[in-house]
Amino acid sequence: MIQQLVAVQLQCNKRSFSDQPKVTPWPLGADPHSRDARQQRLAHLTELAIISVQEIVDFANQAARRYNHETECITFLKDFTYSKDDFHSAGLQVEFINPIFEFSRAMHLLGLDDAEYPLLIAINIFSADRPNVQEPSRVEALQQPYVEALLSYRHQAATGPAPLPANAHEAGEPAHPRFRALGAGLCFTTPGQEAAAFAV
């Protein structure tokens, strides 16, 4: 199961802005205070955000992992980096900007590797404490295998060999043998549950 999650995550990581539909360009050379430039900046970031939300549904939201602690910037779709000032210049209010960057910074500090991150995404997707969930127990049943897989993975990380390095795919490193063993041994889902996971 873990191998399948990582494979989906890595496949989505290969996507770049050039693979996505064209979005409104960021205005260059225009009066930065003009109404048109402000609306164009907002449209640019909004369209990128829409694409990013679609990537979440497709199991590929990278915003939290693309936070650069040194520059305090977030990279969208691997190609475009923006600071808090960029978000503010697009018309977003501080009360909306700060939580985005605080969340991204907190995720960065967790130092999740390439197996932990998609497991955490899966746990979040199958969260029963969302509004209007009709059958929380069924959602929790779908979530439980991913919780158990993450707990087992973290336990082996503490007691066994070193975990899969963060961003190992970018360095061209192969999956660690322990990671491969986990992928073979932690198949908690039934075929129906697995299909439901990848249909989200």
PDB file of C-alpha atoms in Angstrom:
ATOM      1  CA  MET A   1       0.000   0.000   0.000  1.00  0.00           C
ATOM      2  CA  ILE A   2       2.748   2.460   0.929  1.00  0.00           C
ATOM      3  CA  GLN A   3       4.539   1.816  -2.348  1.00  0.00           C
ATOM      4  CA  GLN A   4       1.346   2.587  -4.275  1.00  0.00           C
ATOM      5  CA  LEU A   5       0.826   5.844  -2.385  1.00  0.00           C
ATOM      6  CA  VAL A   6       4.415   6.932  -2.960  1.00  0.00           C
ATOM      7  CA  ALA A   7       4.213   5.997  -6.648  1.00  0.00           C
ATOM      8  CA  VAL A   8       1.140   8.183  -7.105  1.00  0.00           C
ATOM      9  CA  GLN A   9       2.793  11.011  -5.189  1.00  0.00           C
ATOM     10  CA  LEU A  10       6.004  10.826  -7.225  1.00  0.00           C
ATOM     11  CA  GLN A  11       4.091  10.696 -10.496  1.00  0.00           C
ATOM     12  CA  CYS A  12       2.262  13.870  -9.559  1.00  0.00           C
ATOM     13  CA  ASN A  13       5.511  15.514  -8.454  1.00  0.00           C
ATOM     14  CA  LYS A  14       6.772  15.240 -12.032  1.00  0.00           C
ATOM     15  CA  ARG A  15       4.087  17.600 -13.214  1.00  0.00           C
ATOM     16  CA  SER A  16       5.067  21.200 -13.761  1.00  0.00           C
ATOM     17  CA  PHE A  17       3.350  24.408 -14.709  1.00  0.00           C
ATOM     18  CA  SER A  18       4.047  23.674 -18.380  1.00  0.00           C
ATOM     19  CA  ASP A  19       1.813  20.597 -18.052  1.00  0.00           C
ATOM     20  CA  GLN A  20      -1.099  22.651 -16.755  1.00  0.00           C
ATOM     21  CA  PRO A  21      -3.662  24.797 -18.574  1.00  0.00           C
ATOM     22  CA  LYS A  22      -2.562  28.358 -19.164  1.00  0.00           C
ATOM     23  CA  VAL A  23      -3.377  30.760 -16.356  1.00  0.00           C
ATOM     24  CA  THR A  24      -3.635  34.532 -16.332  1.00  0.00           C
ATOM     25  CA  PRO A  25      -0.035  35.825 -16.446  1.00  0.00           C
ATOM     26  CA  TRP A  26       1.445  37.774 -13.552  1.00  0.00           C
ATOM     27  CA  PRO A  27       1.475  41.434 -14.686  1.00  0.00           C
ATOM     28  CA  LEU A  28       4.931  42.753 -15.521  1.00  0.00           C
ATOM     29  CA  GLY A  29       5.635  46.400 -16.194  1.00  0.00           C
ATOM     30  CA  ALA A  30       2.111  47.519 -15.357  1.00  0.00           C
ATOM     31  CA  ASP A  31       1.311  50.118 -12.718  1.00  0.00           C
ATOM     32  CA  PRO A  32       1.353  47.897  -9.604  1.00  0.00           C
ATOM     33  CA  HIS A  33      -1.372  50.009  -7.981  1.00  0.00           C
ATOM     34  CA  SER A  34      -3.756  49.989 -10.924  1.00  0.00           C
ATOM     35  CA  ARG A  35      -7.064  48.159 -10.597  1.00  0.00           C
ATOM     36  CA  ASP A  36      -6.310  46.020 -13.666  1.00  0.00           C
ATOM     37  CA  ALA A  37      -2.895  44.913 -12.368  1.00  0.00           C
ATOM     38  CA  ARG A  38      -4.370  44.064  -8.970  1.00  0.00           C
ATOM     39  CA  GLN A  39      -7.167  42.028 -10.546  1.00  0.00           C
ATOM     40  CA  GLN A  40      -4.678  40.275 -12.835  1.00  0.00           C
ATOM     41  CA  ARG A  41      -2.468  39.312  -9.869  1.00  0.00           C
ATOM     42  CA  LEU A  42      -5.502  38.014  -7.982  1.00  0.00           C
ATOM     43  CA  ALA A  43      -6.669  36.044 -11.037  1.00  0.00           C
ATOM     44  CA  HIS A  44      -3.157  34.591 -11.453  1.00  0.00           C
ATOM     45  CA  LEU A  45      -2.933  33.348  -7.853  1.00  0.00           C
ATOM     46  CA  THR A  46      -6.576  32.227  -7.788  1.00  0.00           C
ATOM     47  CA  GLU A  47      -6.154  30.140 -10.943  1.00  0.00           C
ATOM     48  CA  LEU A  48      -2.959  28.608  -9.565  1.00  0.00           C
ATOM     49  CA  ALA A  49      -4.788  27.858  -6.315  1.00  0.00           C
ATOM     50  CA  ILE A  50      -7.620  26.185  -8.240  1.00  0.00           C
ATOM     51  CA  ILE A  51      -5.105  23.983 -10.042  1.00  0.00           C
ATOM     52  CA  SER A  52      -3.461  23.185  -6.701  1.00  0.00           C
ATOM     53  CA  VAL A  53      -6.820  22.165  -5.191  1.00  0.00           C
ATOM     54  CA  GLN A  54      -7.393  19.891  -8.173  1.00  0.00           C
ATOM     55  CA  GLU A  55      -3.966  18.402  -7.492  1.00  0.00           C
ATOM     56  CA  ILE A  56      -5.013  17.731  -3.883  1.00  0.00           C
ATOM     57  CA  VAL A  57      -8.041  15.807  -5.079  1.00  0.00           C
ATOM     58  CA  ASP A  58      -5.712  13.980  -7.459  1.00  0.00           C
ATOM     59  CA  PHE A  59      -3.411  13.212  -4.507  1.00  0.00           C
ATOM     60  CA  ALA A  60      -0.727  15.706  -5.390  1.00  0.00           C
ATOM     61  CA  ASN A  61      -0.869  18.839  -3.293  1.00  0.00           C
ATOM     62  CA  GLN A  62       2.728  19.957  -2.902  1.00  0.00           C
ATOM     63  CA  ALA A  63       2.308  23.357  -1.294  1.00  0.00           C
ATOM     64  CA  ALA A  64       3.215  22.277   2.246  1.00  0.00           C
ATOM     65  CA  ARG A  65       6.363  20.461   1.071  1.00  0.00           C
ATOM     66  CA  ARG A  66       7.409  23.319  -1.190  1.00  0.00           C
ATOM     67  CA  TYR A  67       7.883  25.818   1.612  1.00  0.00           C
ATOM     68  CA  ASN A  68      11.394  27.254   1.745  1.00  0.00           C
ATOM     69  CA  HIS A  69      12.247  28.068   5.371  1.00  0.00           C
ATOM     70  CA  GLU A  70      15.207  30.273   4.425  1.00  0.00           C
ATOM     71  CA  THR A  71      13.359  32.500   1.946  1.00  0.00           C
ATOM     72  CA  GLU A  72       9.903  32.092   3.565  1.00  0.00           C
ATOM     73  CA  CYS A  73       8.382  31.452   0.147  1.00  0.00           C
ATOM     74  CA  ILE A  74       6.038  28.810  -1.257  1.00  0.00           C
ATOM     75  CA  THR A  75       6.531  27.225  -4.670  1.00  0.00           C
ATOM     76  CA  PHE A  76       3.428  26.301  -6.651  1.00  0.00           C
ATOM     77  CA  LEU A  77       3.613  23.565  -9.296  1.00  0.00           C
ATOM     78  CA  LYS A  78       7.421  23.371  -8.910  1.00  0.00           C
ATOM     79  CA  ASP A  79       7.980  26.428 -11.126  1.00  0.00           C
ATOM     80  CA  PHE A  80       6.657  29.588  -9.459  1.00  0.00           C
ATOM     81  CA  THR A  81       7.794  30.907  -6.068  1.00  0.00           C
ATOM     82  CA  TYR A  82       5.851  33.507  -4.107  1.00  0.00           C
ATOM     83  CA  SER A  83       6.393  35.356  -0.829  1.00  0.00           C
ATOM     84  CA  LYS A  84       3.872  36.815   1.604  1.00  0.00           C
ATOM     85  CA  ASP A  85       4.323  40.167  -0.138  1.00  0.00           C
ATOM     86  CA  ASP A  86       3.295  38.605  -3.459  1.00  0.00           C
ATOM     87  CA  PHE A  87       0.105  37.265  -1.885  1.00  0.00           C
ATOM     88  CA  HIS A  88      -0.570  40.659  -0.302  1.00  0.00           C
ATOM     89  CA  SER A  89       0.019  42.516  -3.569  1.00  0.00           C
ATOM     90  CA  ALA A  90      -2.623  40.280  -5.153  1.00  0.00           C
ATOM     91  CA  GLY A  91      -5.183  41.604  -2.682  1.00  0.00           C
ATOM     92  CA  LEU A  92      -5.244  38.804  -0.100  1.00  0.00           C
ATOM     93  CA  GLN A  93      -5.616  39.924   3.499  1.00  0.00           C
ATOM     94  CA  VAL A  94      -3.039  39.147   6.181  1.00  0.00           C
ATOM     95  CA  GLU A  95      -5.547  37.028   8.135  1.00  0.00           C
ATOM     96  CA  PHE A  96      -5.706  34.679   5.149  1.00  0.00           C
ATOM     97  CA  ILE A  97      -2.029  34.796   4.189  1.00  0.00           C
ATOM     98  CA  ASN A  98      -0.488  34.089   7.595  1.00  0.00           C
ATOM     99  CA  PRO A  99      -2.283  30.745   8.222  1.00  0.00           C
ATOM    100  CA  ILE A 100      -1.141  29.480   4.804  1.00  0.00           C
ATOM    101  CA  PHE A 101       2.500  30.224   5.590  1.00  0.00           C
ATOM    102  CA  GLU A 102       2.253  29.064   9.217  1.00  0.00           C
ATOM    103  CA  PHE A 103       0.800  25.729   8.099  1.00  0.00           C
ATOM    104  CA  SER A 104       3.448  25.325   5.395  1.00  0.00           C
ATOM    105  CA  ARG A 105       6.211  26.142   7.878  1.00  0.00           C
ATOM    106  CA  ALA A 106       4.822  23.644  10.418  1.00  0.00           C
ATOM    107  CA  MET A 107       4.646  20.918   7.769  1.00  0.00           C
ATOM    108  CA  HIS A 108       8.210  21.714   6.697  1.00  0.00           C
ATOM    109  CA  LEU A 109       9.436  21.366  10.290  1.00  0.00           C
ATOM    110  CA  LEU A 110       7.936  17.859  10.505  1.00  0.00           C
ATOM    111  CA  GLY A 111      10.548  16.717   7.977  1.00  0.00           C
ATOM    112  CA  LEU A 112       8.248  14.080   6.495  1.00  0.00           C
ATOM    113  CA  ASP A 113       9.834  11.662   4.047  1.00  0.00           C
ATOM    114  CA  ASP A 114       8.390  10.423   0.764  1.00  0.00           C
ATOM    115  CA  ALA A 115       6.382   7.655   2.469  1.00  0.00           C
ATOM    116  CA  GLU A 116       5.075   9.625   5.447  1.00  0.00           C
ATOM    117  CA  TYR A 117       3.781  12.534   3.394  1.00  0.00           C
ATOM    118  CA  PRO A 118       1.307  10.623   1.170  1.00  0.00           C
ATOM    119  CA  LEU A 119       0.181   8.576   4.175  1.00  0.00           C
ATOM    120  CA  LEU A 120      -0.609  11.799   6.015  1.00  0.00           C
ATOM    121  CA  ILE A 121      -2.508  13.083   2.974  1.00  0.00           C
ATOM    122  CA  ALA A 122      -4.541   9.865   2.861  1.00  0.00           C
ATOM    123  CA  ILE A 123      -5.335  10.160   6.577  1.00  0.00           C
ATOM    124  CA  ASN A 124      -6.469  13.730   6.035  1.00  0.00           C
ATOM    125  CA  ILE A 125      -8.636  12.847   3.034  1.00  0.00           C
ATOM    126  CA  PHE A 126     -10.433  10.147   5.021  1.00  0.00           C
ATOM    127  CA  SER A 127     -11.195  12.444   7.953  1.00  0.00           C
ATOM    128  CA  ALA A 128     -14.550  11.842   9.662  1.00  0.00           C
ATOM    129  CA  ASP A 129     -14.657  15.166  11.510  1.00  0.00           C
ATOM    130  CA  ARG A 130     -15.616  17.192   8.436  1.00  0.00           C
ATOM    131  CA  PRO A 131     -18.959  19.022   8.228  1.00  0.00           C
ATOM    132  CA  ASN A 132     -21.898  17.083   6.769  1.00  0.00           C
ATOM    133  CA  VAL A 133     -20.265  13.643   6.981  1.00  0.00           C
ATOM    134  CA  GLN A 134     -23.226  11.267   7.059  1.00  0.00           C
ATOM    135  CA  GLU A 135     -21.498   8.060   8.199  1.00  0.00           C
ATOM    136  CA  PRO A 136     -18.389   8.912  10.236  1.00  0.00           C
ATOM    137  CA  SER A 137     -17.762   5.290  11.227  1.00  0.00           C
ATOM    138  CA  ARG A 138     -17.413   4.229   7.580  1.00  0.00           C
ATOM    139  CA  VAL A 139     -15.022   7.105   6.890  1.00  0.00           C
ATOM    140  CA  GLU A 140     -12.966   6.152   9.954  1.00  0.00           C
ATOM    141  CA  ALA A 141     -12.859   2.549   8.731  1.00  0.00           C
ATOM    142  CA  LEU A 142     -11.377   3.770   5.442  1.00  0.00           C
ATOM    143  CA  GLN A 143      -8.890   5.953   7.309  1.00  0.00           C
ATOM    144  CA  GLN A 144      -7.705   3.327   9.806  1.00  0.00           C
ATOM    145  CA  PRO A 145      -5.419   1.309   7.463  1.00  0.00           C
ATOM    146  CA  TYR A 146      -3.463   4.470   6.622  1.00  0.00           C
ATOM    147  CA  VAL A 147      -3.170   5.390  10.315  1.00  0.00           C
ATOM    148  CA  GLU A 148      -1.869   1.892  11.088  1.00  0.00           C
ATOM    149  CA  ALA A 149       0.547   2.031   8.163  1.00  0.00           C
ATOM    150  CA  LEU A 150       1.939   5.391   9.306  1.00  0.00           C
ATOM    151  CA  LEU A 151       2.298   4.191  12.905  1.00  0.00           C
ATOM    152  CA  SER A 152       4.076   1.021  11.747  1.00  0.00           C
ATOM    153  CA  TYR A 153       6.334   3.003   9.437  1.00  0.00           C
ATOM    154  CA  ARG A 154       7.263   5.460  12.206  1.00  0.00           C
ATOM    155  CA  HIS A 155       7.873   2.572  14.623  1.00  0.00           C
ATOM    156  CA  GLN A 156      10.265   0.926  12.170  1.00  0.00           C
ATOM    157  CA  ALA A 157      11.928   4.279  11.570  1.00  0.00           C
ATOM    158  CA  ALA A 158      12.654   4.475  15.304  1.00  0.00           C
ATOM    159  CA  THR A 159      13.818   0.876  15.712  1.00  0.00           C
ATOM    160  CA  GLY A 160      15.132  -0.160  12.307  1.00  0.00           C
ATOM    161  CA  PRO A 161      17.284   1.264   9.523  1.00  0.00           C
ATOM    162  CA  ALA A 162      17.086   4.915   8.551  1.00  0.00           C
ATOM    163  CA  PRO A 163      13.822   5.935   6.863  1.00  0.00           C
ATOM    164  CA  LEU A 164      13.471   6.825   3.211  1.00  0.00           C
ATOM    165  CA  PRO A 165      15.157  10.239   2.814  1.00  0.00           C
ATOM    166  CA  ALA A 166      12.955  13.258   2.236  1.00  0.00           C
ATOM    167  CA  ASN A 167      12.887  14.136  -1.470  1.00  0.00           C
ATOM    168  CA  ALA A 168      14.762  10.939  -2.350  1.00  0.00           C
ATOM    169  CA  HIS A 169      13.078  10.921  -5.741  1.00  0.00           C
ATOM    170  CA  GLU A 170      14.651  14.288  -6.573  1.00  0.00           C
ATOM    171  CA  ALA A 171      18.109  12.965  -5.733  1.00  0.00           C
ATOM    172  CA  GLY A 172      17.520   9.850  -7.809  1.00  0.00           C
ATOM    173  CA  GLU A 173      17.907   7.557  -4.801  1.00  0.00           C
ATOM    174  CA  PRO A 174      16.157   4.150  -4.835  1.00  0.00           C
ATOM    175  CA  ALA A 175      13.613   3.211  -2.210  1.00  0.00           C
ATOM    176  CA  HIS A 176      15.191   1.904   0.977  1.00  0.00           C
ATOM    177  CA  PRO A 177      14.870  -1.903   1.514  1.00  0.00           C
ATOM    178  CA  ARG A 178      12.878  -1.290   4.704  1.00  0.00           C
ATOM    179  CA  PHE A 179      10.491   0.869   2.713  1.00  0.00           C
ATOM    180  CA  ARG A 180      10.050  -1.880   0.113  1.00  0.00           C
ATOM    181  CA  ALA A 181       9.353  -4.404   2.877  1.00  0.00           C
ATOM    182  CA  LEU A 182       6.722  -2.139   4.378  1.00  0.00           C
ATOM    183  CA  GLY A 183       5.071  -1.722   1.018  1.00  0.00           C
ATOM    184  CA  ALA A 184       4.778  -5.482   0.697  1.00  0.00           C
ATOM    185  CA  GLY A 185       3.674  -6.119   4.268  1.00  0.00           C
ATOM    186  CA  LEU A 186       1.222  -3.346   5.083  1.00  0.00           C
ATOM    187  CA  CYS A 187      -1.737  -4.104   2.848  1.00  0.00           C
ATOM    188  CA  PHE A 188      -4.495  -3.400   5.331  1.00  0.00           C
ATOM    189  CA  THR A 189      -7.080  -2.313   2.770  1.00  0.00           C
ATOM    190  CA  THR A 190      -9.615  -4.485   1.083  1.00  0.00           C
ATOM    191  CA  PRO A 191      -9.876  -4.143  -2.723  1.00  0.00           C
ATOM    192  CA  GLY A 192     -12.956  -1.942  -2.292  1.00  0.00           C
ATOM    193  CA  GLN A 193     -11.218   0.351   0.172  1.00  0.00           C
ATOM    194  CA  GLU A 194      -8.162   0.654  -2.048  1.00  0.00           C
ATOM    195  CA  ALA A 195     -10.333   1.544  -5.029  1.00  0.00           C
ATOM    196  CA  ALA A 196     -12.125   4.144  -2.938  1.00  0.00           C
ATOM    197  CA  ALA A 197      -8.805   5.652  -1.872  1.00  0.00           C
ATOM    198  CA  PHE A 198      -7.644   6.236  -5.413  1.00  0.00           C
ATOM    199  CA  ALA A 199     -11.064   7.395  -6.592  1.00  0.00           C
ATOM    200  CA  VAL A 200     -10.974  10.417  -4.267  1.00  0.00           C
TER     201      VAL A 200
END
